[in-house]
Amino acid sequence: MHLFSQRHGQSSHWSWSTLLVGCILGYVLTVSADLEPHWEVKANCAPYKSDLETAYNEHAAMVDSALKAIDAVARPRPGLLKQNDRRAWNRYAEMLAAMFGIKAGREEKDKGIKNGDIDTVRSLYQSMADAANNKPNPAISLLIHSLHCGTSSITYVAPDDIAPGANPDKKTLKELRPGGKEYTYGAFYFQDAKFLEIQEVDKDRTDPAEYFCPQGPLAFTIKAIAVVVFCDAGLTTGVKSVAAAKPQIKMLDPYMKWDQSIANTWVHEMAHMYGPGNLPDQQAVDERGAKLWIDEANNVPKKTYGFQSCVNLAKFFQPLALNTADTYSIFATTMYFDNFNWKLGFADSKFL
């Protein structure tokens, strides 16, 4: 079981050793989602709160677009007399094949795509949609969801330090043992009475900024305690609003130009949060299916981030494509950017 999952910028070459697996301009949103009361937004998010709220609303619209596409391909492909609907069906099906390896043969085109794989994908998007609409999620419904921006709200607590939070008897961390853990090497404390136990492999890594947000990650999720942290890179780089960006997309624009948005990162992190078990970032493979490494000698894999990486995983290890976060964020983004077909990794005519 891994401790947390994160989204990296596509040029990142950094990985955590603790991972054991892994406005709106010109467009009206069809769904609405509010950060609060579902999320307890920490004070260090104040400078970014407007962007985060806009992006959270947009991520709900992206998830809604994904669900509509999946529901459409569950029905038979429209006939030749309904060309626009037929092309839309093809676009949905082509991206399902690219991201998840869910292919539409003659029978699926005649009767609709109905199988366990598409049910898996739909179930995760539905969990995201329910959460965005403040519906209880059985997986983590009893936990307060907390949103942090940067690591100023995270502190290291040594085993013999007085444990912060509700602790009237001033017990040390190892005496208090929040959650029944040993805390042999201490913990990271989040400003909402949540503790993350430090493992032996990371006993010398006690700086929250270096541990969680070194150069590379955009955000990370700790499902076990319902925490999402946006690193500085996830708040200051890329596209601030996908709704504002949508009219600016041009033919042949590479997907990666529009990939790193705050809304896209929200979808990625929510896949970690609401995915079955501890949905990871799977190890990446190349165009021939060979596993990719950052440091093979020390067992540090390269992760599946970005369009081509997801396509490769779906082609060679299809079941894993259903169980990695970036396939969900990319599919949702391309369904939202519905003025183009993205099956080849760039903005192509949706009429082809």
Coordinates of C-alpha atoms in Angstrom, one line a residue:
M1 CA 0.0 0.0 0.0
H2 CA 1.4 3.4 -0.9
L3 CA 1.2 6.4 1.3
F4 CA 0.1 8.9 -1.2
S5 CA -0.2 9.6 -4.9
Q6 CA 0.8 12.7 -6.9
R7 CA 0.7 14.4 -10.2
H8 CA 3.9 15.6 -11.8
G9 CA 4.6 18.0 -14.6
Q10 CA 5.4 16.1 -17.7
S11 CA 9.1 17.1 -17.7
S12 CA 9.6 15.8 -14.2
H13 CA 12.3 13.3 -13.4
W14 CA 11.7 12.9 -9.7
S15 CA 9.9 10.1 -7.8
W16 CA 9.2 9.4 -4.1
S17 CA 10.9 6.4 -2.6
T18 CA 7.9 5.9 -0.3
L19 CA 5.6 5.0 -3.2
L20 CA 5.3 1.3 -3.3
V21 CA 2.9 1.3 -6.3
G22 CA 2.6 4.4 -7.1
C23 CA -15.1 33.5 -16.2
I24 CA -15.8 31.4 -17.6
L25 CA -15.3 33.0 -21.1
G26 CA -17.5 31.9 -24.0
Y27 CA -18.7 28.7 -22.3
V28 CA -21.4 27.9 -19.8
L29 CA -20.7 25.1 -17.4
T30 CA -23.4 22.5 -17.2
V31 CA -22.7 21.5 -13.7
S32 CA -21.8 23.4 -10.6
A33 CA -19.5 22.3 -7.7
D34 CA -18.4 24.2 -4.7
L35 CA -15.2 23.6 -2.7
E36 CA -17.0 24.3 0.6
P37 CA -18.5 22.7 2.6
H38 CA -17.0 19.5 1.1
W39 CA -13.5 20.7 1.5
E40 CA -11.9 22.4 4.5
V41 CA -9.7 25.0 2.7
K42 CA -6.5 25.9 4.6
A43 CA -5.4 29.5 5.1
N44 CA -2.4 29.0 2.8
C45 CA -4.8 28.6 -0.1
A46 CA -6.1 32.2 0.3
P47 CA -4.0 33.7 -2.6
Y48 CA -5.2 30.9 -4.9
K49 CA -8.7 30.3 -3.7
S50 CA -10.5 32.0 -6.7
D51 CA -8.4 29.9 -9.2
L52 CA -9.0 26.7 -7.2
E53 CA -12.7 27.3 -6.9
T54 CA -13.0 28.0 -10.7
A55 CA -10.9 24.9 -11.4
Y56 CA -12.9 22.7 -9.0
N57 CA -16.1 23.8 -10.8
E58 CA -14.5 23.1 -14.1
H59 CA -13.2 19.6 -13.0
A60 CA -16.9 18.7 -12.3
A61 CA -17.8 19.8 -15.8
M62 CA -15.0 17.7 -17.2
V63 CA -16.2 14.6 -15.2
D64 CA -19.7 15.3 -16.4
S65 CA -18.4 15.4 -20.0
A66 CA -16.7 12.0 -19.5
L67 CA -19.9 10.5 -18.1
K68 CA -22.0 11.7 -21.0
A69 CA -19.5 10.2 -23.4
I70 CA -19.5 6.9 -21.7
D71 CA -23.3 6.8 -21.5
A72 CA -23.4 7.6 -25.2
V73 CA -21.2 4.7 -26.3
A74 CA -23.2 2.4 -24.2
R75 CA -25.9 2.9 -26.8
P76 CA -25.6 1.7 -30.4
R77 CA -23.7 4.0 -32.8
P78 CA -26.1 6.3 -34.6
G79 CA -26.9 5.6 -38.2
L80 CA -25.6 7.4 -41.3
L81 CA -28.5 9.8 -41.3
K82 CA -27.3 11.3 -38.0
Q83 CA -23.8 12.2 -39.0
N84 CA -23.0 14.6 -36.1
D85 CA -24.1 12.1 -33.5
R86 CA -22.3 9.3 -35.3
R87 CA -19.1 11.3 -35.4
A88 CA -19.4 12.2 -31.7
W89 CA -19.9 8.4 -30.9
N90 CA -16.8 7.6 -32.9
R91 CA -14.8 10.4 -31.1
Y92 CA -15.8 9.0 -27.7
A93 CA -15.0 5.4 -28.6
E94 CA -11.6 6.3 -30.1
M95 CA -10.5 8.1 -26.9
L96 CA -11.8 5.2 -24.8
A97 CA -9.6 2.9 -26.9
A98 CA -6.6 5.3 -26.6
M99 CA -6.7 5.8 -22.9
F100 CA -8.2 2.6 -21.5
G101 CA -7.8 0.1 -24.3
I102 CA -11.6 -0.3 -24.5
K103 CA -12.2 -1.1 -28.2
A104 CA -15.4 -0.9 -30.2
G105 CA -15.7 -3.7 -32.7
R106 CA -18.6 -4.4 -35.0
E107 CA -20.8 -5.8 -32.2
E108 CA -20.1 -2.8 -30.0
K109 CA -20.9 -0.4 -32.7
D110 CA -24.2 -2.3 -33.4
K111 CA -25.2 -2.8 -29.8
G112 CA -23.2 -0.3 -27.7
I113 CA -20.1 -0.8 -25.6
K114 CA -21.2 -2.9 -22.6
N115 CA -18.5 -4.7 -20.5
G116 CA -16.8 -4.8 -17.2
D117 CA -14.0 -2.4 -18.2
I118 CA -16.3 0.4 -19.2
D119 CA -18.3 -0.2 -16.0
T120 CA -15.1 0.3 -14.0
V121 CA -14.3 3.6 -15.7
R122 CA -17.8 4.9 -15.4
S123 CA -18.0 3.9 -11.7
L124 CA -14.9 6.0 -10.9
Y125 CA -16.2 9.0 -12.8
Q126 CA -19.5 8.7 -11.0
S127 CA -17.8 8.6 -7.6
M128 CA -16.0 11.9 -8.6
A129 CA -19.3 13.4 -9.7
D130 CA -21.0 12.4 -6.5
A131 CA -18.2 13.9 -4.4
A132 CA -18.3 17.2 -6.4
N133 CA -22.0 17.4 -5.6
N134 CA -21.4 16.8 -1.9
K135 CA -22.9 13.4 -1.9
P136 CA -21.5 11.0 0.7
N137 CA -18.8 8.7 -0.7
P138 CA -18.7 5.3 1.2
A139 CA -14.9 5.0 0.8
I140 CA -14.0 8.1 2.8
S141 CA -17.4 9.7 3.8
L142 CA -16.5 9.9 7.5
L143 CA -13.3 11.9 6.9
I144 CA -13.1 15.7 6.6
H145 CA -11.5 16.5 3.3
S146 CA -8.8 19.1 3.6
L147 CA -7.1 21.2 0.9
H148 CA -3.6 22.6 1.5
C149 CA -1.6 24.9 -0.8
G150 CA 2.1 24.4 -0.4
T151 CA 3.6 22.8 2.7
S152 CA 3.4 25.7 5.3
S153 CA 0.5 23.9 6.9
I154 CA 2.5 20.7 7.4
T155 CA 5.0 20.2 10.2
Y156 CA 7.3 17.4 11.2
V157 CA 6.7 16.0 14.7
A158 CA 9.4 13.8 16.3
P159 CA 8.4 10.8 18.3
D160 CA 9.3 12.5 21.6
D161 CA 7.7 15.9 20.7
I162 CA 4.5 16.9 22.4
A163 CA 1.8 15.9 19.9
P164 CA 0.0 18.9 18.4
G165 CA -3.8 19.1 18.2
A166 CA -6.2 17.8 20.8
N167 CA -3.8 16.7 23.5
P168 CA -4.8 18.1 27.0
D169 CA -2.4 15.7 28.8
K170 CA 0.5 16.9 26.7
K171 CA 1.5 13.4 25.7
T172 CA 4.4 12.9 23.3
L173 CA 3.6 11.6 19.8
K174 CA 4.7 8.0 20.6
E175 CA 2.6 8.1 23.8
L176 CA -0.5 9.5 22.2
R177 CA -0.2 7.2 19.1
P178 CA -3.0 8.8 17.0
G179 CA -4.7 6.2 15.0
G180 CA -3.0 3.5 16.9
K181 CA 0.3 3.8 15.0
E182 CA 3.7 3.4 16.5
Y183 CA 5.3 6.6 15.1
T184 CA 8.8 5.2 15.6
Y185 CA 10.3 7.7 13.1
G186 CA 7.8 10.5 13.8
A187 CA 5.0 11.9 11.6
F188 CA 4.0 14.8 9.4
Y189 CA 1.2 16.7 11.0
F190 CA -1.4 18.5 8.9
Q191 CA -3.2 21.5 10.3
D192 CA -6.5 19.6 10.8
A193 CA -5.4 17.0 13.4
K194 CA -4.2 14.5 10.7
F195 CA -1.0 12.6 11.1
L196 CA 1.0 10.8 8.4
E197 CA 3.4 8.2 9.9
I198 CA 6.9 8.4 8.5
Q199 CA 8.3 5.0 7.4
E200 CA 11.8 3.8 8.1
V201 CA 12.9 4.3 4.5
D202 CA 12.1 8.1 4.9
K203 CA 13.4 8.5 8.5
D204 CA 15.9 11.1 7.4
R205 CA 13.5 13.1 5.3
T206 CA 11.7 15.4 7.7
D207 CA 11.4 18.6 5.7
P208 CA 7.8 18.8 4.5
A209 CA 8.8 20.9 1.4
E210 CA 11.5 18.5 0.3
Y211 CA 9.4 15.4 1.1
F212 CA 6.1 16.4 -0.5
C213 CA 6.8 19.2 -3.0
P214 CA 10.3 19.2 -4.4
Q215 CA 10.8 20.3 -8.0
G216 CA 8.3 18.4 -10.2
P217 CA 5.0 17.4 -8.5
L218 CA 1.9 19.5 -9.2
A219 CA -0.1 18.1 -6.3
F220 CA -0.5 15.0 -4.2
T221 CA -3.2 13.1 -2.5
I222 CA -3.2 11.1 0.8
K223 CA -6.4 9.1 0.5
A224 CA -6.1 7.5 4.0
I225 CA -6.6 10.9 5.7
A226 CA -8.5 12.6 2.8
V227 CA -5.8 15.3 2.2
V228 CA -5.0 17.0 -1.1
V229 CA -2.0 19.4 -1.4
F230 CA -1.4 21.6 -4.4
C231 CA 2.3 22.2 -4.7
D232 CA 3.5 25.6 -6.0
A233 CA 4.0 24.2 -9.5
G234 CA 0.4 23.1 -9.6
L235 CA -0.8 26.5 -8.7
T236 CA 1.4 28.7 -10.8
T237 CA 2.1 26.8 -14.1
G238 CA -0.1 25.8 -17.0
V239 CA -3.7 26.7 -17.7
K240 CA -5.7 28.6 -15.0
S241 CA -9.1 28.0 -16.6
V242 CA -10.0 25.3 -19.1
A243 CA -13.2 27.1 -20.0
A244 CA -11.3 30.2 -20.9
A245 CA -8.7 28.1 -22.8
K246 CA -11.2 26.1 -24.9
P247 CA -11.9 28.8 -27.5
Q248 CA -8.2 29.4 -27.9
I249 CA -7.4 25.8 -29.0
K250 CA -6.3 25.6 -32.7
M251 CA -6.0 22.7 -35.1
L252 CA -2.9 20.6 -34.6
D253 CA -2.2 22.0 -31.1
P254 CA -0.5 19.2 -29.1
Y255 CA -2.5 17.9 -26.2
M256 CA 0.3 18.6 -23.8
K257 CA -0.1 22.4 -24.5
W258 CA -3.4 22.3 -22.7
D259 CA -2.8 19.4 -20.3
Q260 CA -1.4 21.1 -17.2
S261 CA -4.4 22.9 -15.9
I262 CA -5.6 23.2 -12.3
A263 CA -8.8 21.6 -13.3
N264 CA -7.0 18.7 -15.0
T265 CA -4.9 18.2 -11.8
W266 CA -8.1 18.2 -9.8
V267 CA -9.4 15.3 -11.9
H268 CA -6.1 13.4 -11.5
E269 CA -6.1 13.8 -7.8
M270 CA -9.8 12.9 -7.4
A271 CA -9.0 9.7 -9.3
H272 CA -6.5 8.9 -6.6
M273 CA -9.0 9.9 -3.9
Y274 CA -12.1 8.0 -5.2
G275 CA -10.5 5.2 -7.1
P276 CA -10.8 1.6 -5.9
G277 CA -8.3 0.8 -3.2
N278 CA -5.2 3.0 -3.6
L279 CA -5.4 3.8 -7.3
P280 CA -1.8 4.6 -8.2
D281 CA 0.3 6.1 -10.9
Q282 CA 1.4 3.0 -12.8
Q283 CA 4.9 2.5 -14.1
A284 CA 5.3 3.9 -17.6
V285 CA 6.2 1.8 -20.7
D286 CA 7.6 2.9 -24.0
E287 CA 6.2 2.4 -27.5
R288 CA 7.3 -1.3 -27.5
G289 CA 5.9 -2.0 -24.1
A290 CA 9.3 -2.0 -22.2
K291 CA 9.1 -0.7 -18.6
L292 CA 10.7 2.7 -18.1
W293 CA 12.9 3.7 -15.1
I294 CA 14.3 6.8 -13.6
D295 CA 16.8 4.8 -11.7
E296 CA 16.4 1.0 -12.3
A297 CA 19.3 0.1 -10.0
N298 CA 17.5 1.7 -7.0
N299 CA 14.0 0.5 -8.2
V300 CA 12.7 4.0 -9.0
P301 CA 10.2 3.7 -11.9
K302 CA 9.1 6.4 -14.3
K303 CA 5.4 6.9 -13.9
T304 CA 2.6 7.1 -16.4
Y305 CA 2.1 10.8 -17.0
G306 CA 1.0 12.4 -20.2
F307 CA -0.8 11.4 -23.4
Q308 CA 1.6 9.1 -25.1
S309 CA 2.5 7.4 -21.8
C310 CA -1.1 6.5 -21.2
V311 CA -1.6 5.3 -24.8
N312 CA 1.4 3.0 -24.4
L313 CA 0.1 1.6 -21.1
A314 CA -3.4 0.9 -22.7
K315 CA -1.8 -0.8 -25.6
F316 CA 0.5 -3.2 -23.8
F317 CA -0.9 -3.5 -20.2
Q318 CA -4.6 -2.7 -20.7
P319 CA -5.8 -3.7 -17.2
L320 CA -3.4 -1.2 -15.7
A321 CA -4.7 1.6 -17.8
L322 CA -8.0 1.2 -15.9
N323 CA -6.0 1.7 -12.7
T324 CA -3.9 4.7 -13.2
A325 CA -4.9 8.3 -12.6
D326 CA -3.7 10.1 -15.7
T327 CA -5.9 8.1 -18.1
Y328 CA -8.9 9.5 -16.2
S329 CA -7.7 13.1 -16.3
I330 CA -6.8 13.0 -20.0
F331 CA -10.0 11.3 -21.1
A332 CA -12.1 13.8 -19.1
T333 CA -10.1 16.8 -20.5
T334 CA -10.5 15.6 -24.1
M335 CA -14.2 15.0 -23.7
Y336 CA -14.5 18.5 -22.3
F337 CA -12.5 20.0 -25.2
D338 CA -15.1 18.6 -27.6
N339 CA -14.4 21.0 -30.5
F340 CA -11.6 18.6 -31.6
N341 CA -10.8 14.9 -31.8
W342 CA -7.7 14.2 -29.7
K343 CA -7.1 10.5 -30.5
L344 CA -3.7 11.1 -32.0
G345 CA -2.5 13.4 -29.2
F346 CA -3.2 16.7 -31.0
A347 CA -6.3 18.7 -31.9
D348 CA -7.7 17.2 -35.1
S349 CA -11.0 17.7 -36.8
K350 CA -13.8 16.2 -35.0
F351 CA -15.5 15.5 -38.3
L352 CA -13.0 12.8 -39.3

